[in-house]
Coordinates of C-alpha atoms in Angstrom, one line a residue:
M1225 CA 0.0 0.0 0.0
N1226 CA 2.8 2.4 0.8
T1227 CA 4.0 2.2 -2.8
L1228 CA 0.7 3.3 -4.3
P1229 CA 1.3 7.1 -4.0
I1230 CA 4.7 6.7 -5.6
Q1231 CA 3.3 4.6 -8.4
G1232 CA 0.5 7.1 -9.0
A1233 CA 2.9 10.0 -9.0
Q1234 CA 5.1 8.2 -11.5
V1235 CA 2.1 7.7 -13.9
V1236 CA 1.2 11.4 -13.6
S1237 CA 4.8 12.3 -14.4
R1238 CA 4.9 10.1 -17.4
I1239 CA 1.6 11.4 -18.7
A1240 CA 2.7 15.0 -18.2
G1241 CA 6.0 14.3 -20.0
L1242 CA 4.2 12.8 -23.0
L1243 CA 1.8 15.7 -23.3
R1244 CA 4.7 18.1 -23.3
L1245 CA 6.5 16.2 -26.0
V1246 CA 3.4 16.1 -28.2
G1247 CA 2.7 19.8 -27.5
R1248 CA 6.1 20.9 -28.9
S1249 CA 4.5 21.6 -32.2
A1250 CA 1.1 21.6 -33.9
E1251 CA 2.3 18.6 -36.0
G1252 CA 2.7 16.5 -32.9
M1253 CA 5.1 13.6 -32.7
A1254 CA 5.3 10.1 -34.0
L1255 CA 5.2 7.1 -31.6
T1256 CA 8.9 6.3 -32.4
G1257 CA 9.9 9.8 -31.4
L1258 CA 7.9 9.7 -28.2
V1259 CA 9.5 6.4 -27.2
K1260 CA 12.9 7.8 -27.9
E1261 CA 12.4 11.2 -26.2
S1262 CA 10.5 9.8 -23.1
G1263 CA 12.8 6.9 -22.4
L1264 CA 9.8 4.7 -21.8
T1265 CA 9.2 1.3 -23.5
R1266 CA 7.0 1.3 -26.6
P1267 CA 4.2 -0.7 -25.0
T1268 CA 4.0 1.7 -22.1
V1269 CA 4.0 4.8 -24.3
H1270 CA 1.3 3.3 -26.6
R1271 CA -0.9 2.4 -23.6
L1272 CA -0.6 5.8 -22.1
L1273 CA -1.3 7.5 -25.5
S1274 CA -4.3 5.4 -26.1
S1275 CA -5.7 6.3 -22.6
L1276 CA -5.1 10.0 -23.2
A1277 CA -6.8 9.7 -26.6
S1278 CA -9.9 8.1 -25.0
E1279 CA -10.2 11.1 -22.7
G1280 CA -9.9 13.5 -25.6
L1281 CA -6.5 14.9 -24.5
L1282 CA -4.7 13.5 -27.5
D1283 CA -5.7 12.5 -31.1
H1284 CA -4.0 10.2 -33.5
D1285 CA -3.6 11.9 -36.9
A1286 CA -4.5 9.2 -39.5
V1287 CA -2.6 11.0 -42.3
S1288 CA 0.7 11.7 -40.7
G1289 CA 0.5 9.0 -38.1
N1290 CA 1.6 11.5 -35.4
W1291 CA 0.0 12.0 -32.0
V1292 CA -1.4 15.5 -31.6
L1293 CA -3.1 17.5 -28.8
G1294 CA -6.8 16.8 -28.6
P1295 CA -9.9 19.0 -28.1
E1296 CA -9.9 18.7 -24.3
I1297 CA -6.6 20.5 -24.2
L1298 CA -8.1 23.4 -26.1
L1299 CA -11.0 23.6 -23.7
M1300 CA -8.6 23.5 -20.7
G1301 CA -6.4 26.1 -22.3
S1302 CA -9.4 28.4 -22.9
V1303 CA -10.3 28.3 -19.2
A1304 CA -6.7 28.7 -18.1
S1305 CA -6.2 31.8 -20.3
A1306 CA -8.9 33.6 -18.3
R1307 CA -6.7 33.3 -15.2
F1308 CA -3.5 34.1 -17.0
P1309 CA -4.3 36.9 -19.5
L1310 CA -0.7 37.1 -20.6
E1311 CA -1.5 37.3 -24.3
D1312 CA -3.6 40.5 -23.7
I1313 CA -0.6 42.0 -21.9
A1314 CA 2.3 40.7 -24.0
R1315 CA 0.9 40.7 -27.6
P1316 CA 1.0 44.5 -28.0
S1317 CA 4.7 44.5 -27.0
L1318 CA 5.5 41.7 -29.4
R1319 CA 3.8 43.7 -32.2
R1320 CA 5.7 46.8 -31.4
L1321 CA 9.0 44.9 -31.4
A1322 CA 8.3 43.1 -34.7
E1323 CA 7.2 46.3 -36.4
A1324 CA 10.1 48.4 -35.1
T1325 CA 12.8 45.8 -35.8
G1326 CA 11.5 43.6 -38.7
E1327 CA 12.6 40.6 -36.6
S1328 CA 10.3 37.9 -35.2
A1329 CA 9.4 38.6 -31.5
F1330 CA 8.6 36.0 -28.8
F1331 CA 7.3 35.8 -25.3
S1332 CA 8.5 32.9 -23.2
I1333 CA 7.7 31.7 -19.7
R1334 CA 9.8 30.0 -17.1
R1335 CA 8.6 26.6 -16.1
G1336 CA 10.9 25.1 -13.5
S1337 CA 14.4 24.7 -15.1
E1338 CA 13.1 25.4 -18.6
T1339 CA 11.7 28.2 -20.7
V1340 CA 8.6 27.6 -22.9
C1341 CA 7.7 29.8 -25.8
L1342 CA 4.1 31.0 -25.5
L1343 CA 3.6 33.7 -28.1
R1344 CA 5.1 34.7 -31.5
E1345 CA 4.8 37.7 -33.7
E1346 CA 6.4 37.5 -37.1
G1347 CA 8.6 40.3 -38.4
S1348 CA 8.6 41.9 -41.8
F1349 CA 12.1 40.9 -42.8
P1350 CA 11.8 38.2 -45.4
V1351 CA 14.6 35.9 -44.2
R1352 CA 13.7 34.4 -40.8
S1353 CA 15.0 32.0 -38.2
F1354 CA 12.6 29.1 -37.4
V1355 CA 14.4 27.8 -34.3
L1356 CA 11.7 29.2 -32.0
H1357 CA 7.9 28.8 -32.1
E1358 CA 5.1 28.3 -29.7
G1359 CA 5.6 25.3 -27.4
V1360 CA 9.4 25.0 -27.9
R1361 CA 11.3 24.4 -24.6
F1362 CA 14.9 25.2 -23.8
P1363 CA 16.9 24.6 -20.6
L1364 CA 17.5 27.8 -18.6
G1365 CA 20.7 29.4 -19.7
V1366 CA 20.2 28.2 -23.3
A1367 CA 18.9 30.6 -26.0
S1368 CA 18.3 34.2 -25.4
A1369 CA 15.1 34.0 -23.3
G1370 CA 16.6 31.4 -21.0
T1371 CA 19.8 33.4 -20.6
A1372 CA 17.9 36.6 -19.8
I1373 CA 15.9 34.9 -17.1
M1374 CA 18.7 32.9 -15.6
A1375 CA 21.0 35.9 -15.4
F1376 CA 18.7 37.6 -12.9
L1377 CA 17.9 34.6 -10.7
P1378 CA 19.6 34.6 -7.2
E1379 CA 23.2 33.4 -7.4
T1380 CA 22.4 30.3 -5.4
E1381 CA 19.8 29.2 -7.9
Q1382 CA 22.1 29.8 -10.8
E1383 CA 24.8 27.8 -9.2
E1384 CA 22.4 24.9 -8.6
L1385 CA 22.1 24.7 -12.4
L1386 CA 25.7 25.4 -13.2
V1387 CA 27.2 22.7 -11.0
R1388 CA 25.3 20.1 -13.0
W1389 CA 25.5 22.0 -16.2
A1390 CA 26.1 19.1 -18.6
E1391 CA 23.1 17.2 -17.3
H1392 CA 20.9 20.3 -17.2
A1393 CA 21.8 21.5 -20.7
G1394 CA 21.7 18.0 -22.3
A1395 CA 22.2 18.1 -26.1
F1396 CA 22.9 21.9 -25.9
A1397 CA 25.9 21.4 -23.5
A1398 CA 28.4 21.0 -26.4
S1399 CA 27.7 24.5 -27.9
H1400 CA 26.9 26.0 -24.5
T1401 CA 30.0 25.3 -22.6
L1402 CA 30.1 26.1 -18.9
E1403 CA 32.7 28.8 -19.4
R1404 CA 30.7 30.4 -22.2
V1405 CA 27.4 30.3 -20.3
R1406 CA 29.0 32.0 -17.2
A1407 CA 30.4 34.7 -19.5
N1408 CA 27.0 35.1 -21.2
L1409 CA 25.2 35.4 -17.8
A1410 CA 27.7 38.0 -16.6
Q1411 CA 27.4 40.0 -19.8
T1412 CA 23.6 39.9 -19.6
R1413 CA 23.6 41.2 -16.1
L1414 CA 25.9 44.0 -17.2
A1415 CA 24.0 45.0 -20.3
G1416 CA 20.5 44.2 -19.1
Y1417 CA 19.8 42.0 -22.1
S1418 CA 21.1 38.7 -23.5
V1419 CA 22.7 37.9 -26.8
N1420 CA 22.7 34.3 -28.3
P1421 CA 25.3 34.3 -31.0
G1422 CA 24.0 31.3 -33.0
L1423 CA 24.7 28.8 -30.2
V1424 CA 21.4 26.9 -30.7
L1425 CA 21.7 26.9 -34.5
E1426 CA 24.6 28.3 -36.5
G1427 CA 23.6 31.6 -38.1
S1428 CA 20.5 32.0 -36.1
W1429 CA 20.9 34.8 -33.5
G1430 CA 18.7 36.0 -30.7
M1431 CA 18.4 38.6 -28.0
G1432 CA 16.3 38.6 -24.9
A1433 CA 15.2 40.7 -21.9
A1434 CA 13.6 39.4 -18.7
V1435 CA 10.2 40.3 -17.5
F1436 CA 9.8 40.3 -13.7
D1437 CA 6.8 39.2 -11.5
A1438 CA 5.4 41.2 -8.6
S1439 CA 8.1 39.9 -6.2
G1440 CA 10.9 41.0 -8.6
R1441 CA 11.8 37.5 -9.8
P1442 CA 12.4 36.9 -13.6
A1443 CA 9.5 34.8 -14.7
W1444 CA 9.1 35.6 -18.4
A1445 CA 11.2 37.0 -21.2
L1446 CA 10.8 38.8 -24.5
S1447 CA 13.1 37.9 -27.3
L1448 CA 14.0 38.6 -30.9
T1449 CA 15.4 36.1 -33.4
G1450 CA 16.8 36.4 -36.9
I1451 CA 19.8 35.8 -39.1
E1452 CA 23.3 36.8 -38.0
P1453 CA 23.8 39.8 -40.3
R1454 CA 20.7 41.4 -38.6
F1455 CA 22.4 41.2 -35.1
K1456 CA 25.7 42.9 -35.7
P1457 CA 27.3 44.6 -32.7
G1458 CA 26.3 48.1 -34.0
R1459 CA 22.6 47.2 -33.9
Q1460 CA 22.6 45.1 -30.7
E1461 CA 22.4 48.2 -28.4
E1462 CA 19.3 49.5 -30.3
L1463 CA 17.6 46.1 -30.2
G1464 CA 18.5 45.6 -26.5
S1465 CA 17.0 49.0 -25.6
L1466 CA 13.8 48.2 -27.4
L1467 CA 13.6 44.8 -25.7
M1468 CA 14.2 46.2 -22.2
A1469 CA 11.7 49.0 -22.7
E1470 CA 8.9 46.5 -23.6
A1471 CA 10.0 44.1 -20.9
H1472 CA 9.7 46.9 -18.4
R1473 CA 6.3 47.9 -19.7
I1474 CA 5.0 44.3 -19.2
T1475 CA 6.6 44.1 -15.8
Q1476 CA 4.8 47.3 -14.8
Q1477 CA 1.5 46.1 -16.2
L1478 CA 1.8 42.8 -14.3
A1479 CA 2.6 44.6 -11.1
G1480 CA -0.4 46.8 -11.7
D1481 CA -2.7 43.9 -12.2
K1482 CA -1.5 42.3 -8.9
A1483 CA -2.0 45.6 -7.1
R1484 CA -5.7 45.9 -8.1
P1485 CA -8.2 44.7 -5.6
A1486 CA -10.3 41.8 -6.5
R1487 CA -13.9 42.6 -7.4

């Protein structure tokens, strides 16, 4: 009997992990990919996917063969969005950034030791980077949003990630060496914004600025991505200033919402 809570928690963790993997993109993911990424056996993954599909949380696309998010997820998301009206607050900033720079603008949230892209606004410049889109997750300290957030966490929290950096960064550890990450974090704290010089994908650059919650903790980030020639040193200060101004605007709006009395 004592093992039942542990077993139940393990099932919930596995289900949550599969939902996150499927939710990485609108196209979903094939069974083989889910088995590989989750580390679970094929029968276990198939059993859990089938159970989720029976509840409407997942669908199996007959054309692509991929597993995709189901209609119940849409309904849950609609309800949750009323509690977290982040799109209403962040979307105007994304539009201003995209219009002013021509680059694609993004709004990401911190979830544990990761960042998750929530919103995207395409820029007008015809050549774009497609590394980032809604649902994409990166470890903190990887990519511009994760670097912007991690740089302003308390030093003890940063060190907890840095002492196990290879494990934390996973596949990104090779390009994001510990020495380089420490330097990026220090530079971000100094400048107020982060710069990712093509470390996730060669030629694809990004810049980010943290958005802070009512307690002053970095909880979200705005970022811009594009091709390397658009992020030359001479332009970085301009882009950084725009990012920080919009990040400050959202931070102030969020603080204002928290300060308003409930009706």
